[in-house]
mmCIF file of C-alpha atoms and ligand atoms in Angstrom:
data_model
loop_
_atom_site.group_PDB
_atom_site.id
_atom_site.type_symbol
_atom_site.label_atom_id
_atom_site.label_comp_id
_atom_site.label_asym_id
_atom_site.label_seq_id
_atom_site.Cartn_x
_atom_site.Cartn_y
_atom_site.Cartn_z
ATOM 1 C CA UNK G 1 51.890 -77.715 9.129
ATOM 2 C CA UNK G 2 49.186 -75.035 9.625
ATOM 3 C CA UNK G 3 48.251 -76.993 12.712
ATOM 4 C CA UNK G 4 50.797 -75.885 15.294
ATOM 5 C CA UNK G 5 48.950 -73.031 16.790
ATOM 6 C CA UNK G 6 47.142 -74.039 19.798
ATOM 7 C CA UNK G 7 47.530 -72.097 22.950
ATOM 8 C CA UNK G 8 50.879 -72.202 24.360
ATOM 9 C CA UNK G 9 51.223 -69.315 27.013
ATOM 10 C CA UNK G 10 54.925 -68.915 26.826
ATOM 11 C CA UNK G 11 55.696 -68.438 23.143
ATOM 12 C CA UNK G 12 54.170 -67.977 19.747
ATOM 13 C CA UNK G 13 54.270 -71.302 18.291
ATOM 14 C CA UNK G 14 55.554 -71.536 14.680
ATOM 15 C CA UNK G 15 56.137 -74.706 12.710
ATOM 16 C CA UNK G 16 59.798 -73.847 12.237
ATOM 17 C CA UNK G 17 61.616 -74.947 15.317
ATOM 18 C CA UNK G 18 63.360 -72.018 16.825
ATOM 19 C CA UNK G 19 65.424 -72.061 19.979
ATOM 20 C CA UNK G 20 62.650 -70.610 22.081
ATOM 21 C CA UNK G 21 59.666 -71.973 20.298
ATOM 22 C CA UNK G 22 57.834 -75.175 21.009
ATOM 23 C CA UNK G 23 56.016 -77.504 18.603
ATOM 24 C CA UNK G 24 52.396 -78.199 19.960
ATOM 25 C CA UNK G 25 51.853 -82.039 19.841
ATOM 26 C CA UNK G 26 47.967 -82.013 20.199
ATOM 27 C CA UNK G 27 46.387 -82.201 16.795
ATOM 28 C CA UNK G 28 49.367 -83.384 15.029
ATOM 29 C CA UNK G 29 48.637 -86.567 13.021
ATOM 30 C CA UNK G 30 50.956 -89.690 13.649
ATOM 31 C CA UNK G 31 52.714 -88.762 10.658
ATOM 32 C CA UNK G 32 53.339 -85.252 11.450
ATOM 33 C CA UNK G 33 54.588 -86.242 15.008
ATOM 34 C CA UNK G 34 57.027 -88.598 13.638
ATOM 35 C CA UNK G 35 58.129 -86.001 11.268
ATOM 36 C CA UNK G 36 58.415 -83.497 14.147
ATOM 37 C CA UNK G 37 60.264 -85.930 16.378
ATOM 38 C CA UNK G 38 62.827 -86.700 13.403
ATOM 39 C CA UNK G 39 63.478 -82.991 13.062
ATOM 40 C CA UNK G 40 64.106 -82.814 16.814
ATOM 41 C CA UNK G 41 66.793 -85.352 16.573
ATOM 42 C CA UNK G 42 65.116 -88.581 17.566
ATOM 43 C CA UNK G 43 66.818 -91.393 15.844
ATOM 44 C CA UNK G 44 64.946 -93.025 12.735
ATOM 45 C CA UNK G 45 65.025 -96.477 14.245
ATOM 46 C CA UNK G 46 63.115 -95.499 17.290
ATOM 47 C CA UNK G 47 60.658 -93.079 15.819
ATOM 48 C CA UNK G 48 57.763 -95.461 15.621
ATOM 49 C CA UNK G 49 58.237 -96.515 19.202
ATOM 50 C CA UNK G 50 58.403 -92.710 20.497
ATOM 51 C CA UNK G 51 55.344 -91.843 18.320
ATOM 52 C CA UNK G 52 53.511 -94.803 20.170
ATOM 53 C CA UNK G 53 54.565 -93.853 23.600
ATOM 54 C CA UNK G 54 53.922 -90.366 23.299
ATOM 55 C CA UNK G 55 50.469 -90.850 21.692
ATOM 56 C CA UNK G 56 49.551 -93.189 24.418
ATOM 57 C CA UNK G 57 50.460 -90.578 27.012
ATOM 58 C CA UNK G 58 48.809 -87.786 25.340
ATOM 59 C CA UNK G 59 45.604 -89.361 24.075
ATOM 60 C CA UNK G 60 45.097 -92.278 26.361
ATOM 61 C CA UNK G 61 46.396 -90.802 29.749
ATOM 62 C CA UNK G 62 45.810 -87.219 29.051
ATOM 63 C CA UNK G 63 49.322 -86.153 30.074
ATOM 64 C CA UNK G 64 50.020 -82.487 29.881
ATOM 65 C CA UNK G 65 53.613 -82.691 30.473
ATOM 66 C CA UNK G 66 56.494 -85.050 29.616
ATOM 67 C CA UNK G 67 57.489 -85.299 33.249
ATOM 68 C CA UNK G 68 55.073 -87.881 33.813
ATOM 69 C CA UNK G 69 55.761 -90.097 30.876
ATOM 70 C CA UNK G 70 57.716 -92.671 32.757
ATOM 71 C CA UNK G 71 58.053 -95.018 29.909
ATOM 72 C CA UNK G 72 60.432 -92.597 28.389
ATOM 73 C CA UNK G 73 63.962 -92.044 29.775
ATOM 74 C CA UNK G 74 64.556 -88.925 31.895
ATOM 75 C CA UNK G 75 67.111 -87.346 29.600
ATOM 76 C CA UNK G 76 64.819 -87.975 26.622
ATOM 77 C CA UNK G 77 61.836 -86.311 28.333
ATOM 78 C CA UNK G 78 63.773 -83.345 28.890
ATOM 79 C CA UNK G 79 64.884 -82.877 25.434
ATOM 80 C CA UNK G 80 61.397 -83.294 24.373
ATOM 81 C CA UNK G 81 60.121 -80.912 26.971
ATOM 82 C CA UNK G 82 62.662 -78.430 25.405
ATOM 83 C CA UNK G 83 61.166 -78.432 22.027
ATOM 84 C CA UNK G 84 57.348 -79.592 22.307
ATOM 85 C CA UNK G 85 54.350 -78.525 24.169
ATOM 86 C CA UNK G 86 51.187 -80.389 25.121
ATOM 87 C CA UNK G 87 48.443 -77.601 25.440
ATOM 88 C CA UNK G 88 44.883 -76.982 26.095
ATOM 89 C CA UNK G 89 42.740 -74.012 25.047
ATOM 90 C CA UNK G 90 42.446 -71.651 27.911
ATOM 91 C CA UNK G 91 39.139 -71.910 29.898
ATOM 92 C CA UNK G 92 37.767 -68.306 30.077
ATOM 93 C CA UNK G 93 34.600 -69.209 31.699
ATOM 94 C CA UNK G 94 32.911 -72.469 32.771
ATOM 95 C CA UNK G 95 29.017 -72.671 33.361
ATOM 96 C CA UNK G 96 26.682 -75.289 34.223
ATOM 97 C CA UNK G 97 23.103 -75.174 33.603
ATOM 98 C CA UNK G 98 20.292 -76.097 36.009
ATOM 99 C CA UNK G 99 19.787 -79.376 33.622
ATOM 100 C CA UNK G 100 23.363 -80.391 34.026
ATOM 101 C CA UNK G 101 24.328 -79.012 30.729
ATOM 102 C CA UNK G 102 27.861 -77.447 30.845
ATOM 103 C CA UNK G 103 29.550 -74.793 28.614
ATOM 104 C CA UNK G 104 32.959 -73.612 28.387
ATOM 105 C CA UNK G 105 34.136 -70.628 26.697
ATOM 106 C CA UNK G 106 37.506 -71.063 25.411
ATOM 107 C CA UNK G 107 40.343 -68.570 24.510
ATOM 108 C CA UNK G 108 42.778 -69.563 21.620
ATOM 109 C CA UNK G 109 46.343 -68.578 21.064
ATOM 110 C CA UNK G 110 45.303 -65.472 18.849
ATOM 111 C CA UNK G 111 42.777 -64.343 21.588
ATOM 112 C CA UNK G 112 39.819 -65.668 19.394
ATOM 113 C CA UNK G 113 37.085 -67.384 21.431
ATOM 114 C CA UNK G 114 34.861 -70.531 20.835
ATOM 115 C CA UNK G 115 32.350 -72.658 22.895
ATOM 116 C CA UNK G 116 32.039 -76.237 23.664
ATOM 117 C CA UNK G 117 29.002 -77.853 25.239
ATOM 118 C CA UNK G 118 28.598 -80.966 27.174
ATOM 119 C CA UNK G 119 25.131 -82.407 27.392
ATOM 120 C CA UNK G 120 24.645 -85.630 30.071
ATOM 121 C CA UNK G 121 21.753 -87.594 29.537
ATOM 122 C CA UNK G 122 20.783 -90.794 31.113
ATOM 123 C CA UNK G 123 22.178 -93.053 28.568
ATOM 124 C CA UNK G 124 24.873 -91.176 27.064
ATOM 125 C CA UNK G 125 26.910 -87.875 27.437
ATOM 126 C CA UNK G 126 27.307 -85.783 24.045
ATOM 127 C CA UNK G 127 30.231 -83.255 23.476
ATOM 128 C CA UNK G 128 29.107 -80.521 21.138
ATOM 129 C CA UNK G 129 32.410 -79.306 19.274
ATOM 130 C CA UNK G 130 33.080 -76.038 17.428
ATOM 131 C CA UNK G 131 34.696 -76.131 13.958
ATOM 132 C CA UNK G 132 35.136 -72.361 13.316
ATOM 133 C CA UNK G 133 35.497 -69.185 15.124
ATOM 134 C CA UNK G 134 32.024 -67.769 14.044
ATOM 135 C CA UNK G 135 30.419 -68.744 10.981
ATOM 136 C CA UNK G 136 30.109 -67.423 7.354
ATOM 137 C CA UNK G 137 26.530 -68.879 6.622
ATOM 138 C CA UNK G 138 24.173 -66.540 8.269
ATOM 139 C CA UNK G 139 21.318 -68.592 8.876
ATOM 140 C CA UNK G 140 18.571 -66.189 10.011
ATOM 141 C CA UNK G 141 17.639 -68.142 13.194
ATOM 142 C CA UNK G 142 21.272 -68.774 14.311
ATOM 143 C CA UNK G 143 23.031 -66.750 16.944
ATOM 144 C CA UNK G 144 26.434 -67.672 15.683
ATOM 145 C CA UNK G 145 25.867 -66.150 12.377
ATOM 146 C CA UNK G 146 25.706 -62.748 13.720
ATOM 147 C CA UNK G 147 29.260 -62.941 15.044
ATOM 148 C CA UNK G 148 31.580 -61.059 12.784
ATOM 149 C CA UNK G 149 34.813 -62.674 13.102
ATOM 150 C CA UNK G 150 35.336 -65.932 11.315
ATOM 151 C CA UNK G 151 38.340 -68.097 10.929
ATOM 152 C CA UNK G 152 38.862 -71.829 10.787
ATOM 153 C CA UNK G 153 39.992 -73.765 13.787
ATOM 154 C CA UNK G 154 43.274 -75.891 13.695
ATOM 155 C CA UNK G 155 43.074 -79.546 14.212
ATOM 156 C CA UNK G 156 44.828 -78.735 17.730
ATOM 157 C CA UNK G 157 42.043 -76.299 18.613
ATOM 158 C CA UNK G 158 39.336 -79.083 17.600
ATOM 159 C CA UNK G 159 40.983 -81.780 19.374
ATOM 160 C CA UNK G 160 41.728 -79.509 22.173
ATOM 161 C CA UNK G 161 38.092 -79.113 23.055
ATOM 162 C CA UNK G 162 37.800 -82.858 23.577
ATOM 163 C CA UNK G 163 40.805 -82.962 25.513
ATOM 164 C CA UNK G 164 39.796 -79.896 27.720
ATOM 165 C CA UNK G 165 36.298 -81.439 28.457
ATOM 166 C CA UNK G 166 37.923 -84.639 29.573
ATOM 167 C CA UNK G 167 40.259 -82.764 31.956
ATOM 168 C CA UNK G 168 37.244 -81.038 33.183
ATOM 169 C CA UNK G 169 35.138 -84.208 33.720
ATOM 170 C CA UNK G 170 38.270 -86.060 35.258
ATOM 171 C CA UNK G 171 37.866 -88.574 32.440
ATOM 172 C CA UNK G 172 41.513 -89.688 32.062
ATOM 173 C CA UNK G 173 42.946 -92.500 31.308
ATOM 174 C CA UNK G 174 40.601 -93.460 28.737
ATOM 175 C CA UNK G 175 38.087 -95.654 30.353
ATOM 176 C CA UNK G 176 36.904 -98.571 28.365
ATOM 177 C CA UNK G 177 33.324 -98.557 29.766
ATOM 178 C CA UNK G 178 31.545 -96.140 31.766
ATOM 179 C CA UNK G 179 32.679 -93.089 29.726
ATOM 180 C CA UNK G 180 30.995 -89.711 30.420
ATOM 181 C CA UNK G 181 31.890 -88.442 26.699
ATOM 182 C CA UNK G 182 30.057 -91.383 24.733
ATOM 183 C CA UNK G 183 29.227 -89.249 21.546
ATOM 184 C CA UNK G 184 30.621 -86.100 19.616
ATOM 185 C CA UNK G 185 28.415 -83.953 17.566
ATOM 186 C CA UNK G 186 30.215 -81.494 15.331
ATOM 187 C CA UNK G 187 27.314 -79.065 15.932
ATOM 188 C CA UNK G 188 28.850 -76.185 17.899
ATOM 189 C CA UNK G 189 29.915 -72.947 16.067
ATOM 190 C CA UNK G 190 30.973 -72.856 12.492
ATOM 191 C CA UNK G 191 30.368 -75.095 9.341
ATOM 192 C CA UNK G 192 32.580 -78.078 9.611
ATOM 193 C CA UNK G 193 32.709 -78.888 5.933
ATOM 194 C CA UNK G 194 34.029 -75.441 5.157
ATOM 195 C CA UNK G 195 36.941 -76.525 7.402
ATOM 196 C CA UNK G 196 37.213 -80.007 6.007
ATOM 197 C CA UNK G 197 40.822 -80.918 6.262
ATOM 198 C CA UNK G 198 41.256 -79.682 9.764
ATOM 199 C CA UNK G 199 38.055 -81.462 10.923
ATOM 200 C CA UNK G 200 39.108 -84.624 9.145
ATOM 201 C CA UNK G 201 42.392 -84.533 10.819
ATOM 202 C CA UNK G 202 40.966 -83.905 14.387
ATOM 203 C CA UNK G 203 38.277 -86.504 14.035
ATOM 204 C CA UNK G 204 40.734 -89.204 13.017
ATOM 205 C CA UNK G 205 42.852 -88.247 16.146
ATOM 206 C CA UNK G 206 39.641 -88.761 18.212
ATOM 207 C CA UNK G 207 38.864 -91.959 16.585
ATOM 208 C CA UNK G 208 42.484 -93.320 16.962
ATOM 209 C CA UNK G 209 42.069 -96.944 18.690
ATOM 210 C CA UNK G 210 45.022 -96.122 21.040
ATOM 211 C CA UNK G 211 43.978 -92.793 22.199
ATOM 212 C CA UNK G 212 40.838 -91.396 22.862
ATOM 213 C CA UNK G 213 39.110 -94.300 20.669
ATOM 214 C CA UNK G 214 35.856 -92.944 20.192
ATOM 215 C CA UNK G 215 33.866 -95.127 17.694
ATOM 216 C CA UNK G 216 32.910 -93.337 14.239
ATOM 217 C CA UNK G 217 29.280 -94.546 15.117
ATOM 218 C CA UNK G 218 29.299 -92.182 17.890
ATOM 219 C CA UNK G 219 30.424 -89.252 16.001
ATOM 220 C CA UNK G 220 28.062 -87.022 13.910
ATOM 221 C CA UNK G 221 29.031 -84.189 11.811
ATOM 222 C CA UNK G 222 26.386 -81.698 10.974
ATOM 223 C CA UNK G 223 26.389 -79.458 7.889
ATOM 224 C CA UNK G 224 24.095 -76.877 6.596
ATOM 225 C CA UNK G 225 24.415 -78.540 3.134
ATOM 226 C CA UNK G 226 27.935 -78.041 1.534
ATOM 227 C CA UNK G 227 27.065 -80.454 -1.299
ATOM 228 C CA UNK G 228 30.349 -80.594 -2.858
ATOM 229 C CA UNK G 229 32.023 -81.839 0.164
ATOM 230 C CA UNK G 230 29.550 -84.534 1.423
ATOM 231 C CA UNK G 231 30.854 -87.385 -0.386
ATOM 232 C CA UNK G 232 34.272 -86.836 0.836
ATOM 233 C CA UNK G 233 32.927 -86.406 4.225
ATOM 234 C CA UNK G 234 31.632 -90.036 4.039
ATOM 235 C CA UNK G 235 34.389 -91.404 2.293
ATOM 236 C CA UNK G 236 37.269 -89.945 4.168
ATOM 237 C CA UNK G 237 36.038 -89.442 7.662
ATOM 238 C CA UNK G 238 33.096 -91.902 7.558
ATOM 239 C CA UNK G 239 31.057 -90.299 10.520
ATOM 240 C CA UNK G 240 27.382 -90.079 10.587
ATOM 241 C CA UNK G 241 25.732 -87.197 8.881
ATOM 242 C CA UNK G 242 23.353 -84.753 10.122
ATOM 243 C CA UNK G 243 21.766 -82.031 7.626
ATOM 244 C CA UNK G 244 20.404 -79.039 8.756
ATOM 245 C CA UNK G 245 17.355 -78.974 6.413
ATOM 246 C CA UNK G 246 14.910 -76.677 8.236
ATOM 247 C CA UNK G 247 12.603 -76.091 5.238
ATOM 248 C CA UNK G 248 11.239 -78.189 2.301
ATOM 249 C CA UNK G 249 10.678 -75.369 -0.262
ATOM 250 C CA UNK G 250 13.400 -73.292 -1.799
ATOM 251 C CA UNK G 251 11.806 -69.854 -1.362
ATOM 252 C CA UNK G 252 11.741 -70.398 2.417
ATOM 253 C CA UNK G 253 15.116 -72.285 2.805
ATOM 254 C CA UNK G 254 16.716 -69.498 0.640
ATOM 255 C CA UNK G 255 15.684 -67.176 3.217
ATOM 256 C CA UNK G 256 16.391 -68.980 6.338
ATOM 257 C CA UNK G 257 19.535 -70.809 5.181
ATOM 258 C CA UNK G 258 21.036 -68.715 2.561
ATOM 259 C CA UNK G 259 23.464 -71.337 1.405
ATOM 260 C CA UNK G 260 20.438 -72.925 -0.164
ATOM 261 C CA UNK G 261 20.663 -70.304 -2.968
ATOM 262 C CA UNK G 262 23.849 -71.926 -3.746
ATOM 263 C CA UNK G 263 22.992 -75.639 -3.224
ATOM 264 C CA UNK G 264 19.156 -76.149 -3.748
ATOM 265 C CA UNK G 265 17.017 -78.695 -1.817
ATOM 266 C CA UNK G 266 17.162 -80.994 -4.850
ATOM 267 C CA UNK G 267 20.973 -81.008 -4.997
ATOM 268 C CA UNK G 268 21.054 -81.501 -1.263
ATOM 269 C CA UNK G 269 18.894 -84.442 -1.111
ATOM 270 C CA UNK G 270 20.411 -86.149 -4.063
ATOM 271 C CA UNK G 271 23.880 -85.805 -2.065
ATOM 272 C CA UNK G 272 22.061 -87.307 0.855
ATOM 273 C CA UNK G 273 21.025 -90.210 -1.214
ATOM 274 C CA UNK G 274 24.401 -90.864 -2.217
ATOM 275 C CA UNK G 275 26.016 -90.411 1.082
ATOM 276 C CA UNK G 276 28.495 -93.334 1.485
ATOM 277 C CA UNK G 277 27.257 -95.453 3.999
ATOM 278 C CA UNK G 278 23.646 -94.317 4.055
ATOM 279 C CA UNK G 279 21.666 -97.405 4.736
ATOM 280 C CA UNK G 280 19.106 -98.254 7.215
ATOM 281 C CA UNK G 281 21.571 -98.856 10.011
ATOM 282 C CA UNK G 282 23.147 -95.614 9.470
ATOM 283 C CA UNK G 283 20.447 -93.128 8.787
ATOM 284 C CA UNK G 284 21.011 -89.502 8.001
ATOM 285 C CA UNK G 285 19.674 -87.178 10.599
ATOM 286 C CA UNK G 286 17.736 -84.180 9.242
ATOM 287 C CA UNK G 287 17.483 -81.174 11.708
ATOM 288 C CA UNK G 288 14.600 -79.312 11.420
ATOM 289 C CA UNK G 289 14.189 -75.974 13.691
ATOM 290 C CA UNK G 290 10.426 -75.277 14.377
ATOM 291 C CA UNK G 291 9.849 -71.579 13.476
ATOM 292 C CA UNK G 292 6.270 -70.386 14.082
ATOM 293 C CA UNK G 293 4.358 -69.475 10.663
ATOM 294 C CA UNK G 294 7.512 -70.078 8.853
ATOM 295 C CA UNK G 295 8.208 -73.872 8.271
ATOM 296 C CA UNK G 296 5.894 -75.473 10.759
ATOM 297 C CA UNK G 297 2.680 -76.107 9.044
ATOM 298 C CA UNK G 298 1.285 -79.656 8.443
ATOM 299 C CA UNK G 299 1.655 -78.951 4.615
ATOM 300 C CA UNK G 300 5.310 -78.473 5.346
ATOM 301 C CA UNK G 301 5.418 -81.857 7.240
ATOM 302 C CA UNK G 302 3.841 -83.469 4.148
ATOM 303 C CA UNK G 303 6.262 -82.129 1.906
ATOM 304 C CA UNK G 304 9.251 -83.336 4.188
ATOM 305 C CA UNK G 305 7.731 -86.838 4.351
ATOM 306 C CA UNK G 306 7.234 -86.901 0.409
ATOM 307 C CA UNK G 307 10.769 -85.470 -0.159
ATOM 308 C CA UNK G 308 12.412 -88.062 2.027
ATOM 309 C CA UNK G 309 10.436 -90.836 0.494
ATOM 310 C CA UNK G 310 10.909 -89.500 -3.132
ATOM 311 C CA UNK G 311 14.758 -89.437 -2.811
ATOM 312 C CA UNK G 312 14.575 -92.637 -0.982
ATOM 313 C CA UNK G 313 16.877 -91.593 1.905
ATOM 314 C CA UNK G 314 17.003 -93.587 5.115
ATOM 315 C CA UNK G 315 16.241 -90.860 7.315
ATOM 316 C CA UNK G 316 15.278 -89.831 10.743
ATOM 317 C CA UNK G 317 14.128 -86.384 11.670
ATOM 318 C CA UNK G 318 15.163 -84.111 14.780
ATOM 319 C CA UNK G 319 12.665 -81.302 15.362
ATOM 320 C CA UNK G 320 14.276 -78.607 17.463
ATOM 321 C CA UNK G 321 12.201 -75.948 18.888
ATOM 322 C CA UNK G 322 13.512 -72.632 18.110
ATOM 323 C CA UNK G 323 15.898 -71.191 20.800
ATOM 324 C CA UNK G 324 15.420 -67.460 20.986
ATOM 325 C CA UNK G 325 18.318 -65.134 21.292
ATOM 326 C CA UNK G 326 18.487 -61.433 21.969
ATOM 327 C CA UNK G 327 17.173 -59.681 18.789
ATOM 328 C CA UNK G 328 16.363 -63.008 16.913
ATOM 329 C CA UNK G 329 13.833 -62.527 14.152
ATOM 330 C CA UNK G 330 11.735 -65.493 14.831
ATOM 331 C CA UNK G 331 9.529 -67.158 17.275
ATOM 332 C CA UNK G 332 9.311 -70.684 18.219
ATOM 333 C CA UNK G 333 6.230 -72.652 16.954
ATOM 334 C CA UNK G 334 3.562 -73.685 19.206
ATOM 335 C CA UNK G 335 3.744 -76.934 21.030
ATOM 336 C CA UNK G 336 0.697 -77.980 19.383
ATOM 337 C CA UNK G 337 2.129 -77.159 16.011
ATOM 338 C CA UNK G 338 5.329 -79.086 17.052
ATOM 339 C CA UNK G 339 3.163 -82.119 17.919
ATOM 340 C CA UNK G 340 0.950 -82.275 15.008
ATOM 341 C CA UNK G 341 4.250 -81.979 12.829
ATOM 342 C CA UNK G 342 6.129 -84.785 14.734
ATOM 343 C CA UNK G 343 3.030 -87.038 14.640
ATOM 344 C CA UNK G 344 2.448 -86.617 10.952
ATOM 345 C CA UNK G 345 5.958 -87.634 10.261
ATOM 346 C CA UNK G 346 6.032 -90.557 12.724
ATOM 347 C CA UNK G 347 2.872 -91.725 11.433
ATOM 348 C CA UNK G 348 4.366 -92.012 8.060
ATOM 349 C CA UNK G 349 7.140 -94.286 9.303
ATOM 350 C CA UNK G 350 9.999 -91.683 9.762
ATOM 351 C CA UNK G 351 11.239 -91.161 13.463
ATOM 352 C CA UNK G 352 10.761 -87.529 14.152
ATOM 353 C CA UNK G 353 11.402 -86.944 18.161
ATOM 354 C CA UNK G 354 11.210 -83.374 19.530
ATOM 355 C CA UNK G 355 14.439 -82.326 20.949
ATOM 356 C CA UNK G 356 14.133 -80.984 24.369
ATOM 357 C CA UNK G 357 16.188 -77.884 24.571
ATOM 358 C CA UNK G 358 19.195 -78.325 26.779
ATOM 359 C CA UNK G 359 21.214 -75.553 28.601
ATOM 360 C CA UNK G 360 18.980 -72.715 27.741
ATOM 361 C CA UNK G 361 19.616 -70.829 30.808
ATOM 362 C CA UNK G 362 23.221 -70.617 29.994
ATOM 363 C CA UNK G 363 22.696 -70.009 26.315
ATOM 364 C CA UNK G 364 24.166 -73.370 25.617
ATOM 365 C CA UNK G 365 21.392 -74.602 23.156
ATOM 366 C CA UNK G 366 21.417 -75.292 19.670
ATOM 367 C CA UNK G 367 22.050 -71.944 17.797
ATOM 368 C CA UNK G 368 22.850 -69.732 20.880
ATOM 369 C CA UNK G 369 26.347 -70.109 20.869
ATOM 370 C CA UNK G 370 28.470 -66.926 20.394
ATOM 371 C CA UNK G 371 31.371 -65.671 22.170
ATOM 372 C CA UNK G 372 29.817 -63.518 24.553
ATOM 373 C CA UNK G 373 32.663 -61.774 25.520
ATOM 374 C CA UNK G 374 32.876 -60.045 22.141
ATOM 375 C CA UNK G 375 30.225 -57.925 23.519
ATOM 376 C CA UNK G 376 32.180 -57.594 26.798
ATOM 377 C CA UNK G 377 35.232 -56.335 24.671
ATOM 378 C CA UNK G 378 33.079 -53.872 22.845
ATOM 379 C CA UNK G 379 31.915 -52.473 25.930
ATOM 380 C CA UNK G 380 35.402 -52.044 27.234
ATOM 381 C CA UNK G 381 36.477 -50.515 24.022
ATOM 382 C CA UNK G 382 33.613 -48.025 24.319
ATOM 383 C CA UNK G 383 34.942 -47.153 27.701
ATOM 384 C CA UNK G 384 38.581 -46.757 26.593
ATOM 385 C CA UNK G 385 37.482 -44.419 23.864
ATOM 386 C CA UNK G 386 35.391 -42.446 26.276
ATOM 387 C CA UNK G 387 38.296 -42.226 28.783
HETATM 388 N N1 SAH W 1 26.819 -75.358 10.495
HETATM 389 C C1 SAH W 1 26.467 -76.561 10.878
HETATM 390 C C2 SAH W 1 26.712 -76.958 12.273
HETATM 391 C C3 SAH W 1 26.056 -76.258 13.215
HETATM 392 S S1 SAH W 1 24.989 -77.313 14.136
HETATM 393 C C4 SAH W 1 24.961 -76.985 10.542
HETATM 394 O O1 SAH W 1 24.357 -75.938 10.006
HETATM 395 O O2 SAH W 1 24.474 -78.098 10.586
HETATM 396 C C5 SAH W 1 23.892 -76.395 14.994
HETATM 397 C C6 SAH W 1 22.400 -76.812 14.716
HETATM 398 O O3 SAH W 1 21.545 -75.882 15.467
HETATM 399 C C7 SAH W 1 21.994 -76.449 13.267
HETATM 400 O O4 SAH W 1 21.014 -77.545 12.763
HETATM 401 C C8 SAH W 1 21.224 -75.013 13.323
HETATM 402 O O5 SAH W 1 20.556 -75.109 12.140
HETATM 403 C C9 SAH W 1 20.528 -75.317 14.644
HETATM 404 N N2 SAH W 1 20.292 -74.037 15.279
HETATM 405 C C10 SAH W 1 20.735 -72.903 14.778
HETATM 406 N N3 SAH W 1 20.251 -71.901 15.491
HETATM 407 C C11 SAH W 1 19.257 -72.470 16.207
HETATM 408 C C12 SAH W 1 18.272 -72.029 17.258
HETATM 409 N N4 SAH W 1 18.185 -70.583 17.323
HETATM 410 N N5 SAH W 1 17.273 -72.752 17.659
HETATM 411 C C13 SAH W 1 17.328 -74.043 17.394
HETATM 412 N N6 SAH W 1 18.169 -74.635 16.694
HETATM 413 C C14 SAH W 1 19.349 -73.789 15.955
#
C-alpha cells in the first residue's frame, strides 16, 4: 500500500487509518479500494456495489468529493468523507504554447514537482505523462536527466496527472466520443520501466472500462531500453511500446544513452523482436533524436534499416529534431540531413516521419521537461543565505 500519498492538503496521508488521517482513493486498484472500504467498516455484502459506485463517480464522473455521489446515502457519504480523500496534484503553473500545447507543473504531497503536457492535434489529443520525479538515466541530450532529485511516482500521482488534465479540459463525465484526450504516452519525465509496478497499476486504472476507459491501443509506453522489463510490459500492461533508440552503433549509443552500457543494441533489439503482441498491426515505435554530426548521417540511416530488417521487427521510426535547452551539449541536425535520413528510411519500406516539435516556446517539447521551480528554489535559497 505504498500508493496512498497523493496530495491531501489537510493531513499527511498514511496507509494506516488514524483518526485524523484520510486515505486517498485515486490510484487504488479495485481490490485495494475494497480492502480500504472493508477496513472502514463497510459491510462485506455491499463491498462490491460500493466499489462499483465510487469507481463510477471518481473515474467516470470526475467527482472530487463525496457530496456529489447521489447514488450513495447521505449517512454513508459522510462516513466515507471522514475517512477518505479524492485528490489531485496541486497545479503550480499552467502554460499554453502558441501552438496550443499545454504544460502543467504539478506539486506533489512531499513538495516534489513533475510536469505533464497535453498536445492537441487535428485528429487526436495526446497527454504526455511523467512516471518519475527526475530520471536516473542521464541521457546526454535530455534536460530531465540534469535534474538531481529522483523518486518514483505513486499510482495516485500518475493517474492524478490524467485526472487533473481532464479537470482542466472540462472533460467529465467521460464522453464516449469527441474526447479531447484520445491518447496517452508515458513519455514525460522518468523511465517508466524503472517504476514498473506503479505505472502498471496506474495504466490499468486508466484503461478500466467503467472509468476513464482509454483503450490500450491508445496508450504508448516509452523506454530507453530497460531490457529485463520489456516482456513483462507487454504481458502485464499490454500497451504499445516505443523505444528510444537514438543511435545504431554501440559506441555512440553508449555515449548518448548511457543505459546502453548495460543493455547493448543487440539485446535491446532482440527484446523488441520478442515483445508480446509485436506484429504488423502493432508496430514498435523507434524514437530517434536527430543530433548534428552525431547520429544523423546517411550511413546511420542505412544501418538503422539494416538492423530493423535483420531483427525482423515490425517497426516505425519517429525522427525527433533535437530540442535544445540551456546548456545542452548538442545541436539539432540540419533540415537537409533530417530529410535525407527520413527519405532513406521511407524508401526502404519503413515509415519515418519527422515529428514537428510542439510547445517549444514553453519548454514542453520532448526532452525539455524539468521542474523549473528547482532553479527558482535555488535562487531563493541563495537569497536566504545572503540575508
Ligand atoms: N525514459 C523514457 C521516457 C522519456 S520519453 C525514454 O527514454 O523513452 C522522452 C522522449 O524524448 C525520449 O525518446 C527521449 O529520448 C526524447 N528526448 C529527450 N531529450 C530530447 C531532446 N532534447 N530533444 C528531442 N527529444 C528528446
